[in-house]
CSV table of N, CA and C and ligand atoms in Angstrom, one decimal:
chain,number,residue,atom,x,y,z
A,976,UNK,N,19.2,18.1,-13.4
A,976,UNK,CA,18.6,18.7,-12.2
A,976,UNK,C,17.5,19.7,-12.6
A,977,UNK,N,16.4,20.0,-12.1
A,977,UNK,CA,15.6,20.7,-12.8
A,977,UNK,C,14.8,21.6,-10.5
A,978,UNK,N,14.5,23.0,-11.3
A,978,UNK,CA,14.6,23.7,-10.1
A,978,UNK,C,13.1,24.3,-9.9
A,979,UNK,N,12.3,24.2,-8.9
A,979,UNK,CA,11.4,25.1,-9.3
A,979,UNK,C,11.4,26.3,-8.4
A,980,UNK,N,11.4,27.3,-8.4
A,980,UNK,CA,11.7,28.5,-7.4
A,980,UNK,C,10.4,29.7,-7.4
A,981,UNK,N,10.1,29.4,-5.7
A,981,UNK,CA,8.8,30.2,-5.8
A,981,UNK,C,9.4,31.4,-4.6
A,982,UNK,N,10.0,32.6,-4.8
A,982,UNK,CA,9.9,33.4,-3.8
A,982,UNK,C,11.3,32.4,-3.0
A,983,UNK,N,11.0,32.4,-1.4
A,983,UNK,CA,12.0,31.8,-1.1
A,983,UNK,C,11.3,30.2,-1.3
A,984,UNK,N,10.6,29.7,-1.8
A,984,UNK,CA,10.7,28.0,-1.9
A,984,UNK,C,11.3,27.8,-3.3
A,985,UNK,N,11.7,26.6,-2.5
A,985,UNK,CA,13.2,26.0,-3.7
A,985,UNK,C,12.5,24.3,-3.7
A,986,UNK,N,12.3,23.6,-5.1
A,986,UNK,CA,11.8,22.3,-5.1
A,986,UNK,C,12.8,21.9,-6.2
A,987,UNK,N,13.7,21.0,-5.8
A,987,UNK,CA,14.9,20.3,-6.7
A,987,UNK,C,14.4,18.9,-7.0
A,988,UNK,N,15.0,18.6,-7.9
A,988,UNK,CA,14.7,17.7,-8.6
A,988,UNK,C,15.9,16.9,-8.9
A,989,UNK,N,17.2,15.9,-8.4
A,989,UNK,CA,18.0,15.6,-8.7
A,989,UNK,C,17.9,14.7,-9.3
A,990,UNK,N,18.7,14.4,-10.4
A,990,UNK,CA,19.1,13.2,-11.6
A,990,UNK,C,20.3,12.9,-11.7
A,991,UNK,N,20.2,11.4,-11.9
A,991,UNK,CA,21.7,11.0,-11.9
A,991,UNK,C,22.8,11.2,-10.7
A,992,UNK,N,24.0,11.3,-11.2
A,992,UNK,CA,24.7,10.9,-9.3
A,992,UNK,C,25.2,12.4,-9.3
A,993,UNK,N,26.1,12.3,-7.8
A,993,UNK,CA,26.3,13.8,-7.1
A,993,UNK,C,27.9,13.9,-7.0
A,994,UNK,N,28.7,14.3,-7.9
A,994,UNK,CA,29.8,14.6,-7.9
A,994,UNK,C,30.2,15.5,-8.2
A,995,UNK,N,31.8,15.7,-8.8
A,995,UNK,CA,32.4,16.8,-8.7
A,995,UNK,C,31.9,17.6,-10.1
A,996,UNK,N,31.3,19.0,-9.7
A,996,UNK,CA,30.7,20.0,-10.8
A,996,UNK,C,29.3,19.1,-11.1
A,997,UNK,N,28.5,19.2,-9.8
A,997,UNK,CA,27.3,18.6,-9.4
A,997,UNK,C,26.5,20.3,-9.9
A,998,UNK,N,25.5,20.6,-10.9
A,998,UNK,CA,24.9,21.6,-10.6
A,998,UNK,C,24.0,21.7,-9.2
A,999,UNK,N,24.0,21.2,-8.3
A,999,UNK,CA,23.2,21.6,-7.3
A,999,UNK,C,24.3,22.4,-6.4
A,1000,UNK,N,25.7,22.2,-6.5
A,1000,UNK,CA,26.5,23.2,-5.4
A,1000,UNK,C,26.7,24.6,-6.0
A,1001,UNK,N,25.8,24.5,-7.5
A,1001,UNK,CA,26.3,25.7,-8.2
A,1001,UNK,C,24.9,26.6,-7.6
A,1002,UNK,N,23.6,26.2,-7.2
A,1002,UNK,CA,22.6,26.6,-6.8
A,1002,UNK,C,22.4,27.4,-5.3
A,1003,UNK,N,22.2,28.9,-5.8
A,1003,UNK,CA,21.9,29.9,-4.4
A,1003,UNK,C,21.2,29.5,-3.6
A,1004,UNK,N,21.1,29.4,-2.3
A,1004,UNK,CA,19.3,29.2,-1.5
A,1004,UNK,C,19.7,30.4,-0.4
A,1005,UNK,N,20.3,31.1,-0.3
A,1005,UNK,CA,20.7,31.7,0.4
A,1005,UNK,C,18.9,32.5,1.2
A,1006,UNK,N,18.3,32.8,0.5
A,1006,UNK,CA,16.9,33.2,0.6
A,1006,UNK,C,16.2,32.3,0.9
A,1007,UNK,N,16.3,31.2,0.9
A,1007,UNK,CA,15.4,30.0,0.8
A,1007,UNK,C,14.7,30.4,2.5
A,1008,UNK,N,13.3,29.9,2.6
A,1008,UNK,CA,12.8,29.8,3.6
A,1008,UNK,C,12.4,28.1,3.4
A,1009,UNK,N,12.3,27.7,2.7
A,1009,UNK,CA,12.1,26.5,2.3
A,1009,UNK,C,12.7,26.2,1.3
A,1010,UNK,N,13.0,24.8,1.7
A,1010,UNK,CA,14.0,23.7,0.1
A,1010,UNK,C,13.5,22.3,0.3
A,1011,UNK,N,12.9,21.8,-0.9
A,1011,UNK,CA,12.3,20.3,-0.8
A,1011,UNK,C,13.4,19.9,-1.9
A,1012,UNK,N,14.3,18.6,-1.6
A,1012,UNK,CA,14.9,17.9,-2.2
A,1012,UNK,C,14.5,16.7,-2.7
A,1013,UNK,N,14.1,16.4,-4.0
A,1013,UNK,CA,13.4,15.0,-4.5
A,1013,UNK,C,15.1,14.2,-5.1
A,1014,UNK,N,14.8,13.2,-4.9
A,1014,UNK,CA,15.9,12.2,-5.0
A,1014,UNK,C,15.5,11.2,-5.5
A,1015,UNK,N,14.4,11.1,-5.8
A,1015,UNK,CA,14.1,9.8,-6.2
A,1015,UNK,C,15.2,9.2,-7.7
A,1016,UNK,N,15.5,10.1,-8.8
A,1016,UNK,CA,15.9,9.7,-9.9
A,1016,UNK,C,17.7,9.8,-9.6
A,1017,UNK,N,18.2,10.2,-8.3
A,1017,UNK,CA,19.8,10.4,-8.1
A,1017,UNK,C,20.0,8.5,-8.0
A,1018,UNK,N,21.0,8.7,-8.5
A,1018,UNK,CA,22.0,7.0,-8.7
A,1018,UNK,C,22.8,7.0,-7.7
A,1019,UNK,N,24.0,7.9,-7.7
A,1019,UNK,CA,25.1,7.3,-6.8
A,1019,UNK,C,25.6,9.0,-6.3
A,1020,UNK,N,26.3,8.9,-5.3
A,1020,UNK,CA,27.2,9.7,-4.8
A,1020,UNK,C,28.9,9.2,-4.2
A,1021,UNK,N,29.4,9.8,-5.2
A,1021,UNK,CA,30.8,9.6,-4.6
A,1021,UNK,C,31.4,10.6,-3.5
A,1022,UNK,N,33.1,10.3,-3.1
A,1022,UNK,CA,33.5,11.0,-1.7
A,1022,UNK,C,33.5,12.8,-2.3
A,1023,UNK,N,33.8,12.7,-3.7
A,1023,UNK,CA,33.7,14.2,-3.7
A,1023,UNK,C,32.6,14.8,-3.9
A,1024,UNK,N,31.5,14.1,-4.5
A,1024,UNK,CA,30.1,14.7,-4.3
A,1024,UNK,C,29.9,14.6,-2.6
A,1025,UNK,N,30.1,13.6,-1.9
A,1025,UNK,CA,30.0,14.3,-0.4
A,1025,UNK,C,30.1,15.4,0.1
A,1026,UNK,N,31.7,15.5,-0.2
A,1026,UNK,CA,32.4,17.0,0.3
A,1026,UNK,C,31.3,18.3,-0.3
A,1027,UNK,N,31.2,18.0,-1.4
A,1027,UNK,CA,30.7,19.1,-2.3
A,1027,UNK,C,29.0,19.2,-1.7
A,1028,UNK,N,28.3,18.3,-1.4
A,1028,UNK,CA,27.2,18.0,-0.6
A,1028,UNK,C,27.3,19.2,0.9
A,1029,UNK,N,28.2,18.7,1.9
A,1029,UNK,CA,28.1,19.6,2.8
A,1029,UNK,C,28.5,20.8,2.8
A,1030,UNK,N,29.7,21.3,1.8
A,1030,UNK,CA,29.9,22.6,1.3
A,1030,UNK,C,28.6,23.2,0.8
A,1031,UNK,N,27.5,22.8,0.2
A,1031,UNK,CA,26.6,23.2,-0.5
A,1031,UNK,C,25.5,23.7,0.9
A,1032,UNK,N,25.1,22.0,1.4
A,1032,UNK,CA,23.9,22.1,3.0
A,1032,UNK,C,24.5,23.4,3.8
A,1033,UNK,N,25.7,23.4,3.7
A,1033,UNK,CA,26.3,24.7,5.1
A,1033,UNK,C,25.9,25.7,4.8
A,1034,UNK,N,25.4,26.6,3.3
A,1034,UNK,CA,24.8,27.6,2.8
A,1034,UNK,C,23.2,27.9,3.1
A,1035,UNK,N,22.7,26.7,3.4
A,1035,UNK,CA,21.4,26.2,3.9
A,1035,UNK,C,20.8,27.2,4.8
A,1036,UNK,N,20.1,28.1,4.4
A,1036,UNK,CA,19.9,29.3,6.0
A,1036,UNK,C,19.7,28.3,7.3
A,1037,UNK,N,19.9,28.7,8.4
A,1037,UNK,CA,19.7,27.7,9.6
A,1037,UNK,C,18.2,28.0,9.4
A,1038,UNK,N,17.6,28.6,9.5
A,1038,UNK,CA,16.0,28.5,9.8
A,1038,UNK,C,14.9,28.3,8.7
A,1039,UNK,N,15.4,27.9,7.7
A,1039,UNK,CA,15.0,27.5,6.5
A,1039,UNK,C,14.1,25.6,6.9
A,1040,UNK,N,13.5,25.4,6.0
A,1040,UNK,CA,13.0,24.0,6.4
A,1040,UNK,C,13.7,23.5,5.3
A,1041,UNK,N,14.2,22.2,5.4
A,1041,UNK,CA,15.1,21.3,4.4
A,1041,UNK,C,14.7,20.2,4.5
A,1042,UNK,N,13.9,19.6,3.6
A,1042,UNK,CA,13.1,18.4,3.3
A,1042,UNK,C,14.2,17.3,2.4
A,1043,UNK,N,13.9,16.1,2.4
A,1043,UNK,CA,14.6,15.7,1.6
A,1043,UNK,C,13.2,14.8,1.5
A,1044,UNK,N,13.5,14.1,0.0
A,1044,UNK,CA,12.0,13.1,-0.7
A,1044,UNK,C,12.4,12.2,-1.3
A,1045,UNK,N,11.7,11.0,-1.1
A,1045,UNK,CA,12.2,9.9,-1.8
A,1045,UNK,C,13.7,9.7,-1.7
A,1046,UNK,N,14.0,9.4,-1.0
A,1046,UNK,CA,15.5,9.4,-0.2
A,1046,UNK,C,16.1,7.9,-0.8
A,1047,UNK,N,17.1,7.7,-2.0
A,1047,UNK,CA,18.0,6.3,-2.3
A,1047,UNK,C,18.6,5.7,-1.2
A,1048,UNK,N,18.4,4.8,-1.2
A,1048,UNK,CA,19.4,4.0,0.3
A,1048,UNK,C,21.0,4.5,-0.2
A,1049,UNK,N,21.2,4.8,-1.4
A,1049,UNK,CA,22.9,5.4,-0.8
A,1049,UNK,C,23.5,7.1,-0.1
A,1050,UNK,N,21.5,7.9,0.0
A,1050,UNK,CA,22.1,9.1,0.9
A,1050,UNK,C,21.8,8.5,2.2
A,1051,UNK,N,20.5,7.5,2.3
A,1051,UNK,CA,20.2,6.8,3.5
A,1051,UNK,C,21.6,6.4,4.5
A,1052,UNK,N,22.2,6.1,3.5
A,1052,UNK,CA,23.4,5.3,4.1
A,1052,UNK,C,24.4,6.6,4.6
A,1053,UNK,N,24.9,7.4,3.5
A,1053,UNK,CA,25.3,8.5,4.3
A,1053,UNK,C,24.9,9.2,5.3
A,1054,UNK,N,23.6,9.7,5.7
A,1054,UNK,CA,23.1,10.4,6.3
A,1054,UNK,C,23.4,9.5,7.5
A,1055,UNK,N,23.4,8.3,7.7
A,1055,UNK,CA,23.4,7.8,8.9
A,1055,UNK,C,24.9,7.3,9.8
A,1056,UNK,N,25.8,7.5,8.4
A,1056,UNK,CA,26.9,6.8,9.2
A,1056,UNK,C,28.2,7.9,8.8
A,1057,UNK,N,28.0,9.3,7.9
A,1057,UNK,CA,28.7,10.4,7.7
A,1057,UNK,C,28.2,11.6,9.0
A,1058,UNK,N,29.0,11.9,9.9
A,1058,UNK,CA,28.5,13.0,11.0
A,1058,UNK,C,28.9,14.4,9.7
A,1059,UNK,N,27.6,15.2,10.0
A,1059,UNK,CA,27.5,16.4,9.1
A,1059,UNK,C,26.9,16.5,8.0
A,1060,UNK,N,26.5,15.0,7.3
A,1060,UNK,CA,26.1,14.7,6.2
A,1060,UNK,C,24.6,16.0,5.7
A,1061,UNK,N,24.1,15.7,7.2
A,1061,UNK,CA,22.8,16.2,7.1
A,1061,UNK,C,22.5,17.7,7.9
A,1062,UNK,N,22.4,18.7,7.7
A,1062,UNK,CA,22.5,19.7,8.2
A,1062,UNK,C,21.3,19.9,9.9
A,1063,UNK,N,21.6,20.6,11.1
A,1063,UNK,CA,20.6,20.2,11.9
A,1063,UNK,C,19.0,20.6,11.2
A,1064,UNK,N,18.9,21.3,10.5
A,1064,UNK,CA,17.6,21.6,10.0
A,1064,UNK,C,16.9,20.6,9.2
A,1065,UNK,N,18.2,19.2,8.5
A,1065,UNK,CA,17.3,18.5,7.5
A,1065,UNK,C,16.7,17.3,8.1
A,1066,UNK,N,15.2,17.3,7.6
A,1066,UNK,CA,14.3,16.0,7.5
A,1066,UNK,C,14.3,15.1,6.4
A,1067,UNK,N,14.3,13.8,6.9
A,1067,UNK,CA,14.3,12.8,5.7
A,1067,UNK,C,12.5,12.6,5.8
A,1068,UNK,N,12.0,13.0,4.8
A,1068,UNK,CA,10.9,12.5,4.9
A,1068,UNK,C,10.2,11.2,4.5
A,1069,UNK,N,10.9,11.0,3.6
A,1069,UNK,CA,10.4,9.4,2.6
A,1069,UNK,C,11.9,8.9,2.0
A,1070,UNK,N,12.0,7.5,2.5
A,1070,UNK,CA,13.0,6.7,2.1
A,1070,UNK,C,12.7,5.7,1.2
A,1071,UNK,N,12.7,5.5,0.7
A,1071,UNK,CA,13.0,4.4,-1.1
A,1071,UNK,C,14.2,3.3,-0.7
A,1072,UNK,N,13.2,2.4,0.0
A,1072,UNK,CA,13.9,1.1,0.7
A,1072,UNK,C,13.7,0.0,0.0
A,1073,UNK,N,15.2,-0.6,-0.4
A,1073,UNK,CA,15.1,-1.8,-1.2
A,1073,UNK,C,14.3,-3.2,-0.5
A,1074,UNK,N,13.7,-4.2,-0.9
A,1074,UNK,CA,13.5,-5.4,-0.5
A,1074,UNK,C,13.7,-6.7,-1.5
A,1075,UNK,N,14.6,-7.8,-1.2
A,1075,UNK,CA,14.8,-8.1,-1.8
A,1075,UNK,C,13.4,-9.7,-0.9
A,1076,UNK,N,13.2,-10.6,-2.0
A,1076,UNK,CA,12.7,-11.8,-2.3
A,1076,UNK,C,13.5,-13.1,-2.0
A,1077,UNK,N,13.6,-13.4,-0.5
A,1077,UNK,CA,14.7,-14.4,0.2
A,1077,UNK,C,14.1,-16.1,-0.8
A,1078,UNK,N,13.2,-16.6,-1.6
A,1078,UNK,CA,13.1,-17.7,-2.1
A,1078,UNK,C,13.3,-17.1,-3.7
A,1079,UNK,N,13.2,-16.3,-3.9
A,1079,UNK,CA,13.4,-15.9,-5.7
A,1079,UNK,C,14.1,-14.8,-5.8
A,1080,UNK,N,14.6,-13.9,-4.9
A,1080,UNK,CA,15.8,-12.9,-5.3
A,1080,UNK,C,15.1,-11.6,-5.9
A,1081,UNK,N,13.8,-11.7,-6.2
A,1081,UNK,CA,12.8,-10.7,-6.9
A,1081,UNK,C,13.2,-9.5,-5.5
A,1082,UNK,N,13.6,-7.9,-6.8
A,1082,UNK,CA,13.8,-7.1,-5.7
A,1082,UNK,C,12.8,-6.1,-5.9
A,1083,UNK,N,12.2,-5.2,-5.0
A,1083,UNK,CA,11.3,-4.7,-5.1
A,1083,UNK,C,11.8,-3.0,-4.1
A,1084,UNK,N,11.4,-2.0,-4.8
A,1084,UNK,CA,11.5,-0.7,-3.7
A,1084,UNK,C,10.1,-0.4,-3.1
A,1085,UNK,N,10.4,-0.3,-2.1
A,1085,UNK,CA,8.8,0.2,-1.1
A,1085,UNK,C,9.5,1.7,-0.1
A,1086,UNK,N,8.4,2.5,-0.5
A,1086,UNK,CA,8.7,3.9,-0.1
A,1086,UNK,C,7.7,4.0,1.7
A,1087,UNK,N,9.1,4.2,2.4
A,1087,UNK,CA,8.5,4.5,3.6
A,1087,UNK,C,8.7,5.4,3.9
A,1088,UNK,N,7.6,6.4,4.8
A,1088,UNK,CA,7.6,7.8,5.0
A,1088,UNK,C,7.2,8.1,6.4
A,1089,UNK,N,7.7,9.0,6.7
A,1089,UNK,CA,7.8,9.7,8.4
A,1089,UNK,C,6.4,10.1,8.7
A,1090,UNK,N,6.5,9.1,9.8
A,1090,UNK,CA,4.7,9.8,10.3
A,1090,UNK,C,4.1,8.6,10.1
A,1091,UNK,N,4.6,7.4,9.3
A,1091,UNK,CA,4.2,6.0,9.0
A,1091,UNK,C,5.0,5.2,9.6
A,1092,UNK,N,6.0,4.5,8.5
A,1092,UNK,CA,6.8,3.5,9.0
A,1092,UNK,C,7.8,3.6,10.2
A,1093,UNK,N,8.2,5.2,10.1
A,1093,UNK,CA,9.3,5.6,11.2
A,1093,UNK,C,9.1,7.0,11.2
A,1094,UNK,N,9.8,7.2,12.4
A,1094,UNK,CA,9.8,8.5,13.3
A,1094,UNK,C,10.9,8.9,13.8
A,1095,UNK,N,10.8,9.9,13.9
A,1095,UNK,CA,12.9,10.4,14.5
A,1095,UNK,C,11.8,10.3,16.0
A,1096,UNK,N,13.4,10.2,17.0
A,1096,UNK,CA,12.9,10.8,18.2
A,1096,UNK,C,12.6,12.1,18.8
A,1097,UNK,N,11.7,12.3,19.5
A,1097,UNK,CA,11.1,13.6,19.4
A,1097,UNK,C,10.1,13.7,20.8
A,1098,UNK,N,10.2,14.5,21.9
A,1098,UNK,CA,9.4,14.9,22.4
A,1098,UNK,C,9.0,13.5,23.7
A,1099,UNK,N,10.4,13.1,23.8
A,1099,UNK,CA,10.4,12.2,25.5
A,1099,UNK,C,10.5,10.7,24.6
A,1100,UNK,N,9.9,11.0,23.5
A,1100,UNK,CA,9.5,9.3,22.4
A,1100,UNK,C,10.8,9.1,21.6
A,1101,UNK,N,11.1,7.6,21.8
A,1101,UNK,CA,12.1,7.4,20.9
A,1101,UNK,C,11.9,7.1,19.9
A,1102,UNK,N,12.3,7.0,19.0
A,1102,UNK,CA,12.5,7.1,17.3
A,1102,UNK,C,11.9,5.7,17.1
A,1103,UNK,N,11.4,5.8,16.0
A,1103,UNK,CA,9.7,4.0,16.0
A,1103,UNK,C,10.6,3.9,14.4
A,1104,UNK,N,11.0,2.8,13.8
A,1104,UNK,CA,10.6,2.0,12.9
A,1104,UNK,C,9.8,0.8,12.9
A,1105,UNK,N,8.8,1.2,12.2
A,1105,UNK,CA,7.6,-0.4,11.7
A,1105,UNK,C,7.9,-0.8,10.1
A,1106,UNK,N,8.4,-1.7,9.7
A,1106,UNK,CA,8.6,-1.7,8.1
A,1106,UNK,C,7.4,-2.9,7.8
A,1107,UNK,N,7.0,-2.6,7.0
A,1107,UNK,CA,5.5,-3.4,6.6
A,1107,UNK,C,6.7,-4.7,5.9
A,1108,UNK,N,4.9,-5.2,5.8
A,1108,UNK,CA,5.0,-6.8,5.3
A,1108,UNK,C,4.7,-6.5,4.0
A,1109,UNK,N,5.5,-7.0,3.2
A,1109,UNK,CA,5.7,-6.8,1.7
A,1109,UNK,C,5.9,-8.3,1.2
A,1110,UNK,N,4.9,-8.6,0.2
A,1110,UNK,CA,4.5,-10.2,-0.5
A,1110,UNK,C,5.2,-10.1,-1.6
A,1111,UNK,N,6.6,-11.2,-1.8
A,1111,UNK,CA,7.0,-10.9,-3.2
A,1111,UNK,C,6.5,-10.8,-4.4
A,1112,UNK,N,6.2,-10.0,-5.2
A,1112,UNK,CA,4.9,-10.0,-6.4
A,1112,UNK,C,5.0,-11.2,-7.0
A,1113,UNK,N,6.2,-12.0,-7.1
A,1113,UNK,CA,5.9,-13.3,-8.4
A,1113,UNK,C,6.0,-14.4,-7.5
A,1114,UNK,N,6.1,-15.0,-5.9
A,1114,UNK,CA,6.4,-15.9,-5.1
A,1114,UNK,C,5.3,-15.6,-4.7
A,1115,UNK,N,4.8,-15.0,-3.7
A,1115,UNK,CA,4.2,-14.4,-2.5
A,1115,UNK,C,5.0,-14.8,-1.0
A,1116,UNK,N,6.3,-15.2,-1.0
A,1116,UNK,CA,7.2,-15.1,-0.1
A,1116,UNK,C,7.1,-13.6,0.5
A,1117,UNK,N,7.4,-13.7,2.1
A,1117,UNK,CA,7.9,-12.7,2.6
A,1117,UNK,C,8.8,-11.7,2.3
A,1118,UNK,N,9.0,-10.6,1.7
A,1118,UNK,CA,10.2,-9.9,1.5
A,1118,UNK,C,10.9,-9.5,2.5
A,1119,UNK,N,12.3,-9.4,2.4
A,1119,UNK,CA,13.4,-9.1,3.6
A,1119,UNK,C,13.9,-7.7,3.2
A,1120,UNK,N,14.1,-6.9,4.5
A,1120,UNK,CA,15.0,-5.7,3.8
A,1120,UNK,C,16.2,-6.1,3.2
A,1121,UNK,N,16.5,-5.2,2.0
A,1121,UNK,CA,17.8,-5.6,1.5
A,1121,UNK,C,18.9,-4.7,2.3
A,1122,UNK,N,18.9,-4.2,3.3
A,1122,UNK,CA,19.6,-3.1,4.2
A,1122,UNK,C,19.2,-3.0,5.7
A,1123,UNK,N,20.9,-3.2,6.6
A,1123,UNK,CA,20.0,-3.4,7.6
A,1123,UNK,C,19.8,-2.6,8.2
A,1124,UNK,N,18.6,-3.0,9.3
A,1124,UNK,CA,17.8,-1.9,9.6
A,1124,UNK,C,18.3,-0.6,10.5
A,1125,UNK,N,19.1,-0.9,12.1
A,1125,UNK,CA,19.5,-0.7,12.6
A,1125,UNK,C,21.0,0.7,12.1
A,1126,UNK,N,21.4,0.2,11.0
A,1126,UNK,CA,22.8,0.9,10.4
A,1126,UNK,C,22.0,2.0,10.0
A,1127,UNK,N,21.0,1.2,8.8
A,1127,UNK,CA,20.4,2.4,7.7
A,1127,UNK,C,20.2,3.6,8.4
A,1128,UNK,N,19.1,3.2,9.4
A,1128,UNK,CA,18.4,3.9,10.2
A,1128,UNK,C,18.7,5.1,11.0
A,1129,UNK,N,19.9,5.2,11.7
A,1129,UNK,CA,20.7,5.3,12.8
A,1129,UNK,C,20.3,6.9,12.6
A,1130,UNK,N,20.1,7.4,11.4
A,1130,UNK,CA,19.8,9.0,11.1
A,1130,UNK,C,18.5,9.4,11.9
A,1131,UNK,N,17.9,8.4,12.5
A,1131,UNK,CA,16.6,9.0,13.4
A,1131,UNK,C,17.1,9.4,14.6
A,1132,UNK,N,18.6,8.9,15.3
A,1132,UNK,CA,18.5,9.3,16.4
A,1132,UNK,C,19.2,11.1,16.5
A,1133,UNK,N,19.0,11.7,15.4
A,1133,UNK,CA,19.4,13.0,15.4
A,1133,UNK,C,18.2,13.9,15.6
A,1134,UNK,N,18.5,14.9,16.2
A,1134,UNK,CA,17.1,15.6,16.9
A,1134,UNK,C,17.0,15.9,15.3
A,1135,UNK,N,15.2,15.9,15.8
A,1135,UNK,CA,14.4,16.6,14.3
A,1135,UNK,C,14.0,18.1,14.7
A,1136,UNK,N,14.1,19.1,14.1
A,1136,UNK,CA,14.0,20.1,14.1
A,1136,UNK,C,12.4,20.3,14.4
A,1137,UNK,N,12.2,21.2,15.2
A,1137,UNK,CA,10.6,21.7,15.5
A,1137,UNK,C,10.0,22.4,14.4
B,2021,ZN,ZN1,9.8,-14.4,-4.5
């Protein structure tokens, strides 16, 4: 995990999976006015990196901004189907969505991000997913999400913080 700390902004950097004696539950933000979470290089999370996950978010100042980046489809999946997973303050901003190649199995990640492909609901507007057309690079088949959309997703219908 590597940290960069400006004043109260906090920019993490997670590597590898999120379990028990995770150094990120060992990290203060108590000050934080801001915390950007990158995820792009985290692998996996088990049930005790969960626990240890929201023990950690609950220290989160409530008025702090909580970003999360490049989001793996396995916190995708928590965030959507764990109640608490995600503190009311956190945004997913960018998800790292598998697609798999329905004529050759070729799988491919395409990063969709808030304000683009999807939108929490917000402000009378209900929550938009658009997931682009993605050309298998070695077929030119259609790509399919490898995850479905509706489950993954389901984290948009939690109010997004102003
Ligand atoms: Zn293909």
């Amino acid at each position: 995990m590597k940290v960069n700390k400006n004043q109260g902004n906090y920019e993490v950097f997670i590597e590898g999976s999120i379990g028990e004696g995770s150094p990120l539950f060992q990290l203060d933000v108590r000050d934080a006015v801001l915390i950007s979470i990158d995820m792009e290089k985290l692998t996996y999370i088990n049930s005790v990196g969960v626990k240890g996950w929201i023990q950690w978010t609950l220290r989160v100042p409530p008025k702090s901004k909580f970003s999360l980046r490049r989001v793996p489809l396995v916190i995708i999946n928590q965030a959507s189907m764990v109640s608490g997973f995600l503190p009311p303050q956190a945004v997913i901003e960018n998800f790292q969505a598998p697609f798999v190649c329905p004529d050759c199995n070729t799988e491919a990640v395409v990063p969709l991000a808030r304000g683009k492909e999807y939108e929490y609901a917000a402000g009378g507007q209900p929550k938009r997913v658009d997931l682009p057309t993605i050309n298998c690079p070695k077929c030119k088949a259609e790509m399919e999400a490898d995850f479905t959309i509706a489950k993954a997703l389901a984290f948009l219908d939690k109010p997004v913080p102003a």
